[in-house]
Amino acid sequence: METQAVTIQIFGRTLKFNCPVDEVEALSTAAKDLDKRLINLREKSPHVGGEQLIMTAALNISYELTKEKEKNEEFGNRLKMLQQLLDSALNTNN
């Protein structure tokens, strides 16, 4: 797998990563999203330290991911149920 050196800016820091070539755009997008979140948190809580802001952003992102996983599982379960209903309907007609 071919990798590419990528330099990103997050919360005033320059970070360098090696990233698979086909994931560079996704990494850049994620970095921009994280930077925006941290800037928004800083604006809302100017007296909170950087480390706490980073932990808060990480917790928010983890929470969002957990909720999306729950939705995904729910949709998967619904899809399985619909497949079973279709299979049952098709088998009944045969």
Short mmCIF file of N, CA, C and O in Angstrom, two decimals:
data_model
loop_
_atom_site.label_atom_id
_atom_site.label_comp_id
_atom_site.label_asym_id
_atom_site.label_seq_id
_atom_site.Cartn_x
_atom_site.Cartn_y
_atom_site.Cartn_z
N MET A 1 0.85 -1.17 0.00
CA MET A 1 0.00 0.00 0.00
C MET A 1 0.90 1.24 0.00
O MET A 1 1.76 1.40 0.85
N GLU A 2 0.64 2.09 -0.95
CA GLU A 2 1.44 3.31 -1.08
C GLU A 2 0.96 4.36 -0.08
O GLU A 2 -0.24 4.58 0.09
N THR A 3 1.91 5.00 0.60
CA THR A 3 1.56 6.05 1.56
C THR A 3 2.14 7.38 1.10
O THR A 3 3.03 7.43 0.24
N GLN A 4 1.60 8.42 1.70
CA GLN A 4 2.02 9.77 1.38
C GLN A 4 2.19 10.54 2.68
O GLN A 4 1.39 10.39 3.61
N ALA A 5 3.23 11.37 2.76
CA ALA A 5 3.41 12.24 3.92
C ALA A 5 2.40 13.38 3.83
O ALA A 5 2.26 14.02 2.79
N VAL A 6 1.68 13.58 4.91
CA VAL A 6 0.64 14.62 4.95
C VAL A 6 0.90 15.52 6.14
O VAL A 6 1.14 15.04 7.25
N THR A 7 0.84 16.82 5.92
CA THR A 7 0.97 17.80 6.99
C THR A 7 -0.37 18.47 7.19
O THR A 7 -0.97 18.95 6.23
N ILE A 8 -0.85 18.46 8.43
CA ILE A 8 -2.14 19.07 8.74
C ILE A 8 -1.98 20.03 9.91
O ILE A 8 -1.03 19.94 10.69
N GLN A 9 -2.91 20.95 10.01
CA GLN A 9 -2.95 21.91 11.10
C GLN A 9 -4.18 21.63 11.95
O GLN A 9 -5.30 21.57 11.43
N ILE A 10 -3.97 21.43 13.24
CA ILE A 10 -5.08 21.25 14.17
C ILE A 10 -4.80 22.09 15.41
O ILE A 10 -3.78 21.89 16.07
N PHE A 11 -5.69 23.03 15.67
CA PHE A 11 -5.65 23.82 16.90
C PHE A 11 -4.29 24.52 17.06
O PHE A 11 -3.71 24.55 18.13
N GLY A 12 -3.80 25.04 15.94
CA GLY A 12 -2.55 25.78 15.96
C GLY A 12 -1.30 24.93 15.94
O GLY A 12 -0.19 25.46 16.01
N ARG A 13 -1.45 23.65 15.84
CA ARG A 13 -0.29 22.75 15.81
C ARG A 13 -0.17 22.14 14.42
O ARG A 13 -1.15 21.78 13.79
N THR A 14 1.07 21.98 14.00
CA THR A 14 1.35 21.31 12.74
C THR A 14 1.72 19.88 13.03
O THR A 14 2.61 19.61 13.85
N LEU A 15 1.01 18.97 12.40
CA LEU A 15 1.24 17.54 12.61
C LEU A 15 1.53 16.88 11.28
O LEU A 15 0.94 17.23 10.25
N LYS A 16 2.43 15.91 11.30
CA LYS A 16 2.77 15.18 10.08
C LYS A 16 2.43 13.70 10.26
O LYS A 16 2.72 13.12 11.30
N PHE A 17 1.83 13.14 9.23
CA PHE A 17 1.42 11.74 9.25
C PHE A 17 1.78 11.09 7.93
O PHE A 17 1.81 11.75 6.89
N ASN A 18 2.02 9.79 7.97
CA ASN A 18 2.04 9.00 6.76
C ASN A 18 0.66 8.40 6.62
O ASN A 18 0.11 7.85 7.57
N CYS A 19 0.11 8.53 5.43
CA CYS A 19 -1.29 8.14 5.22
C CYS A 19 -1.40 7.42 3.89
O CYS A 19 -0.74 7.81 2.92
N PRO A 20 -2.23 6.37 3.81
CA PRO A 20 -2.46 5.75 2.50
C PRO A 20 -2.93 6.82 1.51
O PRO A 20 -3.74 7.69 1.85
N VAL A 21 -2.41 6.75 0.30
CA VAL A 21 -2.68 7.77 -0.71
C VAL A 21 -4.18 7.98 -0.91
O VAL A 21 -4.64 9.11 -1.01
N ASP A 22 -4.95 6.90 -0.91
CA ASP A 22 -6.39 7.03 -1.15
C ASP A 22 -7.16 7.55 0.07
O ASP A 22 -8.37 7.76 -0.02
N GLU A 23 -6.49 7.78 1.18
CA GLU A 23 -7.14 8.29 2.39
C GLU A 23 -6.72 9.72 2.75
O GLU A 23 -7.16 10.27 3.76
N VAL A 24 -5.87 10.34 1.92
CA VAL A 24 -5.36 11.68 2.22
C VAL A 24 -6.48 12.69 2.34
O VAL A 24 -6.53 13.48 3.28
N GLU A 25 -7.41 12.68 1.40
CA GLU A 25 -8.51 13.63 1.43
C GLU A 25 -9.37 13.45 2.67
O GLU A 25 -9.77 14.42 3.32
N ALA A 26 -9.65 12.20 3.03
CA ALA A 26 -10.46 11.92 4.23
C ALA A 26 -9.75 12.40 5.49
O ALA A 26 -10.37 12.96 6.39
N LEU A 27 -8.43 12.18 5.56
CA LEU A 27 -7.66 12.66 6.72
C LEU A 27 -7.69 14.17 6.81
O LEU A 27 -7.90 14.73 7.89
N SER A 28 -7.53 14.83 5.68
CA SER A 28 -7.57 16.30 5.67
C SER A 28 -8.93 16.82 6.10
O SER A 28 -9.02 17.79 6.87
N THR A 29 -9.98 16.18 5.63
CA THR A 29 -11.34 16.57 6.01
C THR A 29 -11.56 16.36 7.50
O THR A 29 -12.13 17.22 8.18
N ALA A 30 -11.10 15.24 8.02
CA ALA A 30 -11.24 14.95 9.45
C ALA A 30 -10.47 15.98 10.28
O ALA A 30 -10.95 16.44 11.32
N ALA A 31 -9.28 16.33 9.83
CA ALA A 31 -8.46 17.31 10.55
C ALA A 31 -9.16 18.67 10.57
O ALA A 31 -9.18 19.35 11.61
N LYS A 32 -9.73 19.07 9.45
CA LYS A 32 -10.45 20.35 9.39
C LYS A 32 -11.65 20.34 10.32
O LYS A 32 -11.94 21.33 11.00
N ASP A 33 -12.37 19.20 10.35
CA ASP A 33 -13.53 19.08 11.23
C ASP A 33 -13.12 19.19 12.69
O ASP A 33 -13.73 19.93 13.47
N LEU A 34 -12.07 18.49 13.06
CA LEU A 34 -11.58 18.55 14.45
C LEU A 34 -11.13 19.96 14.80
O LEU A 34 -11.43 20.46 15.89
N ASP A 35 -10.43 20.61 13.90
CA ASP A 35 -9.96 21.97 14.15
C ASP A 35 -11.15 22.92 14.38
O ASP A 35 -11.14 23.71 15.32
N LYS A 36 -12.19 22.79 13.55
CA LYS A 36 -13.38 23.62 13.72
C LYS A 36 -14.05 23.36 15.06
O LYS A 36 -14.48 24.29 15.75
N ARG A 37 -14.14 22.09 15.44
CA ARG A 37 -14.75 21.75 16.72
C ARG A 37 -13.97 22.37 17.88
O ARG A 37 -14.56 22.90 18.83
N LEU A 38 -12.67 22.27 17.81
CA LEU A 38 -11.84 22.82 18.89
C LEU A 38 -11.94 24.34 18.95
O LEU A 38 -12.01 24.92 20.04
N ILE A 39 -11.97 24.98 17.80
CA ILE A 39 -12.12 26.45 17.76
C ILE A 39 -13.47 26.84 18.36
O ILE A 39 -13.56 27.78 19.16
N ASN A 40 -14.54 26.10 18.00
CA ASN A 40 -15.87 26.40 18.55
C ASN A 40 -15.89 26.20 20.06
O ASN A 40 -16.48 27.02 20.79
N LEU A 41 -15.27 25.13 20.54
CA LEU A 41 -15.20 24.90 21.99
C LEU A 41 -14.43 26.01 22.68
O LEU A 41 -14.80 26.47 23.76
N ARG A 42 -13.33 26.45 22.06
CA ARG A 42 -12.52 27.53 22.64
C ARG A 42 -13.33 28.81 22.75
O ARG A 42 -13.25 29.53 23.74
N GLU A 43 -14.14 29.09 21.72
CA GLU A 43 -14.98 30.29 21.74
C GLU A 43 -16.03 30.22 22.84
O GLU A 43 -16.32 31.22 23.48
N LYS A 44 -16.56 29.04 23.07
CA LYS A 44 -17.59 28.86 24.10
C LYS A 44 -16.99 28.85 25.51
O LYS A 44 -17.65 29.23 26.47
N SER A 45 -15.76 28.38 25.63
CA SER A 45 -15.11 28.24 26.94
C SER A 45 -13.67 28.76 26.86
O SER A 45 -12.72 27.98 26.87
N PRO A 46 -13.51 30.07 26.80
CA PRO A 46 -12.16 30.63 26.58
C PRO A 46 -11.18 30.38 27.73
O PRO A 46 -9.97 30.45 27.51
N HIS A 47 -11.67 30.06 28.90
CA HIS A 47 -10.77 29.89 30.05
C HIS A 47 -10.41 28.42 30.31
O HIS A 47 -9.68 28.13 31.25
N VAL A 48 -10.94 27.54 29.50
CA VAL A 48 -10.66 26.11 29.66
C VAL A 48 -9.35 25.79 28.93
O VAL A 48 -9.09 26.30 27.84
N GLY A 49 -8.55 24.95 29.55
CA GLY A 49 -7.26 24.59 28.98
C GLY A 49 -7.38 23.77 27.71
O GLY A 49 -8.40 23.10 27.47
N GLY A 50 -6.34 23.79 26.90
CA GLY A 50 -6.32 23.09 25.63
C GLY A 50 -6.53 21.59 25.76
O GLY A 50 -7.24 20.98 24.97
N GLU A 51 -5.92 21.00 26.77
CA GLU A 51 -6.06 19.55 26.94
C GLU A 51 -7.51 19.17 27.24
O GLU A 51 -8.02 18.19 26.70
N GLN A 52 -8.18 19.96 28.08
CA GLN A 52 -9.58 19.66 28.39
C GLN A 52 -10.46 19.87 27.16
O GLN A 52 -11.40 19.11 26.93
N LEU A 53 -10.13 20.88 26.35
CA LEU A 53 -10.89 21.10 25.12
C LEU A 53 -10.74 19.90 24.17
O LEU A 53 -11.71 19.44 23.57
N ILE A 54 -9.52 19.39 24.07
CA ILE A 54 -9.27 18.24 23.21
C ILE A 54 -10.03 17.02 23.72
O ILE A 54 -10.65 16.28 22.93
N MET A 55 -10.02 16.81 25.03
CA MET A 55 -10.75 15.67 25.60
C MET A 55 -12.25 15.84 25.40
O MET A 55 -12.95 14.86 25.11
N THR A 56 -12.74 17.05 25.52
CA THR A 56 -14.17 17.31 25.31
C THR A 56 -14.54 17.03 23.86
O THR A 56 -15.56 16.38 23.59
N ALA A 57 -13.71 17.49 22.93
CA ALA A 57 -13.97 17.23 21.51
C ALA A 57 -13.94 15.72 21.23
O ALA A 57 -14.80 15.19 20.52
N ALA A 58 -12.96 15.03 21.81
CA ALA A 58 -12.86 13.58 21.61
C ALA A 58 -14.09 12.87 22.16
O ALA A 58 -14.63 11.96 21.52
N LEU A 59 -14.55 13.29 23.33
CA LEU A 59 -15.75 12.69 23.92
C LEU A 59 -16.98 12.96 23.06
O LEU A 59 -17.80 12.06 22.83
N ASN A 60 -17.10 14.18 22.55
CA ASN A 60 -18.23 14.51 21.67
C ASN A 60 -18.21 13.65 20.41
O ASN A 60 -19.25 13.13 19.99
N ILE A 61 -17.04 13.49 19.82
CA ILE A 61 -16.91 12.69 18.60
C ILE A 61 -17.23 11.23 18.91
O ILE A 61 -17.92 10.55 18.14
N SER A 62 -16.74 10.72 20.03
CA SER A 62 -17.00 9.34 20.42
C SER A 62 -18.49 9.12 20.65
O SER A 62 -19.05 8.09 20.24
N TYR A 63 -19.14 10.09 21.28
CA TYR A 63 -20.58 10.01 21.50
C TYR A 63 -21.34 9.95 20.17
O TYR A 63 -22.23 9.11 19.99
N GLU A 64 -20.97 10.83 19.25
CA GLU A 64 -21.61 10.84 17.94
C GLU A 64 -21.40 9.51 17.22
O GLU A 64 -22.32 8.98 16.59
N LEU A 65 -20.19 8.97 17.29
CA LEU A 65 -19.89 7.70 16.66
C LEU A 65 -20.72 6.57 17.26
O LEU A 65 -21.27 5.73 16.55
N THR A 66 -20.83 6.58 18.58
CA THR A 66 -21.64 5.57 19.27
C THR A 66 -23.09 5.63 18.81
O THR A 66 -23.72 4.60 18.54
N LYS A 67 -23.65 6.82 18.72
CA LYS A 67 -25.03 6.99 18.27
C LYS A 67 -25.20 6.50 16.83
O LYS A 67 -26.19 5.85 16.50
N GLU A 68 -24.23 6.80 15.97
CA GLU A 68 -24.30 6.35 14.58
C GLU A 68 -24.20 4.83 14.49
O GLU A 68 -24.89 4.20 13.68
N LYS A 69 -23.36 4.22 15.33
CA LYS A 69 -23.26 2.76 15.35
C LYS A 69 -24.59 2.14 15.78
O LYS A 69 -25.01 1.12 15.23
N GLU A 70 -25.23 2.74 16.77
CA GLU A 70 -26.53 2.25 17.22
C GLU A 70 -27.56 2.33 16.10
O GLU A 70 -28.33 1.39 15.88
N LYS A 71 -27.56 3.46 15.37
CA LYS A 71 -28.49 3.61 14.25
C LYS A 71 -28.19 2.57 13.18
O LYS A 71 -29.11 1.97 12.61
N ASN A 72 -26.92 2.38 12.90
CA ASN A 72 -26.51 1.42 11.87
C ASN A 72 -26.95 0.01 12.24
O ASN A 72 -27.45 -0.75 11.40
N GLU A 73 -26.78 -0.35 13.52
CA GLU A 73 -27.21 -1.67 13.98
C GLU A 73 -28.73 -1.80 13.87
O GLU A 73 -29.24 -2.85 13.44
N GLU A 74 -29.43 -0.73 14.22
CA GLU A 74 -30.90 -0.75 14.13
C GLU A 74 -31.34 -0.93 12.68
O GLU A 74 -32.23 -1.74 12.38
N PHE A 75 -30.70 -0.22 11.76
CA PHE A 75 -31.04 -0.37 10.34
C PHE A 75 -30.70 -1.77 9.85
O PHE A 75 -31.45 -2.36 9.07
N GLY A 76 -29.59 -2.32 10.31
CA GLY A 76 -29.21 -3.68 9.94
C GLY A 76 -30.23 -4.69 10.41
O GLY A 76 -30.59 -5.62 9.67
N ASN A 77 -30.70 -4.52 11.64
CA ASN A 77 -31.74 -5.42 12.18
C ASN A 77 -33.04 -5.31 11.39
O ASN A 77 -33.69 -6.31 11.11
N ARG A 78 -33.39 -4.07 11.03
CA ARG A 78 -34.62 -3.87 10.25
C ARG A 78 -34.49 -4.50 8.87
O ARG A 78 -35.43 -5.10 8.36
N LEU A 79 -33.30 -4.37 8.29
CA LEU A 79 -33.06 -4.95 6.98
C LEU A 79 -33.15 -6.47 7.03
O LEU A 79 -33.77 -7.09 6.16
N LYS A 80 -32.58 -7.07 8.07
CA LYS A 80 -32.68 -8.53 8.23
C LYS A 80 -34.13 -8.96 8.36
O LYS A 80 -34.55 -9.96 7.78
N MET A 81 -34.91 -8.20 9.13
CA MET A 81 -36.32 -8.52 9.32
C MET A 81 -37.06 -8.44 7.99
O MET A 81 -37.87 -9.32 7.66
N LEU A 82 -36.77 -7.40 7.20
CA LEU A 82 -37.43 -7.27 5.91
C LEU A 82 -37.02 -8.39 4.96
O LEU A 82 -37.86 -8.91 4.21
N GLN A 83 -35.76 -8.80 5.02
CA GLN A 83 -35.31 -9.91 4.19
C GLN A 83 -36.04 -11.20 4.58
O GLN A 83 -36.45 -11.97 3.71
N GLN A 84 -36.20 -11.41 5.87
CA GLN A 84 -36.92 -12.60 6.34
C GLN A 84 -38.38 -12.56 5.89
O GLN A 84 -38.93 -13.59 5.48
N LEU A 85 -39.00 -11.38 5.95
CA LEU A 85 -40.38 -11.25 5.49
C LEU A 85 -40.48 -11.54 4.00
O LEU A 85 -41.41 -12.24 3.56
N LEU A 86 -39.54 -11.01 3.22
CA LEU A 86 -39.54 -11.27 1.79
C LEU A 86 -39.33 -12.74 1.49
O LEU A 86 -40.03 -13.33 0.66
N ASP A 87 -38.35 -13.34 2.17
CA ASP A 87 -38.09 -14.78 1.98
C ASP A 87 -39.34 -15.60 2.33
O ASP A 87 -39.70 -16.52 1.61
N SER A 88 -39.97 -15.24 3.42
CA SER A 88 -41.16 -15.96 3.85
C SER A 88 -42.29 -15.81 2.83
O SER A 88 -42.96 -16.78 2.49
N ALA A 89 -42.46 -14.59 2.33
CA ALA A 89 -43.51 -14.33 1.34
C ALA A 89 -43.23 -15.09 0.05
O ALA A 89 -44.15 -15.66 -0.56
N LEU A 90 -41.98 -15.11 -0.36
CA LEU A 90 -41.63 -15.81 -1.59
C LEU A 90 -41.77 -17.32 -1.43
O LEU A 90 -42.20 -18.02 -2.34
N ASN A 91 -41.40 -17.85 -0.28
CA ASN A 91 -41.50 -19.28 -0.02
C ASN A 91 -42.96 -19.73 0.11
O ASN A 91 -43.30 -20.84 -0.24
N THR A 92 -43.81 -18.85 0.60
CA THR A 92 -45.22 -19.16 0.75
C THR A 92 -45.88 -19.30 -0.61
O THR A 92 -46.75 -20.14 -0.81
N ASN A 93 -45.44 -18.50 -1.55
CA ASN A 93 -46.03 -18.51 -2.89
C ASN A 93 -45.51 -19.66 -3.75
O ASN A 93 -46.06 -19.93 -4.80
N ASN A 94 -44.47 -20.32 -3.34
CA ASN A 94 -43.91 -21.42 -4.15
C ASN A 94 -44.55 -22.71 -3.85
O ASN A 94 -45.00 -23.35 -3.22
#
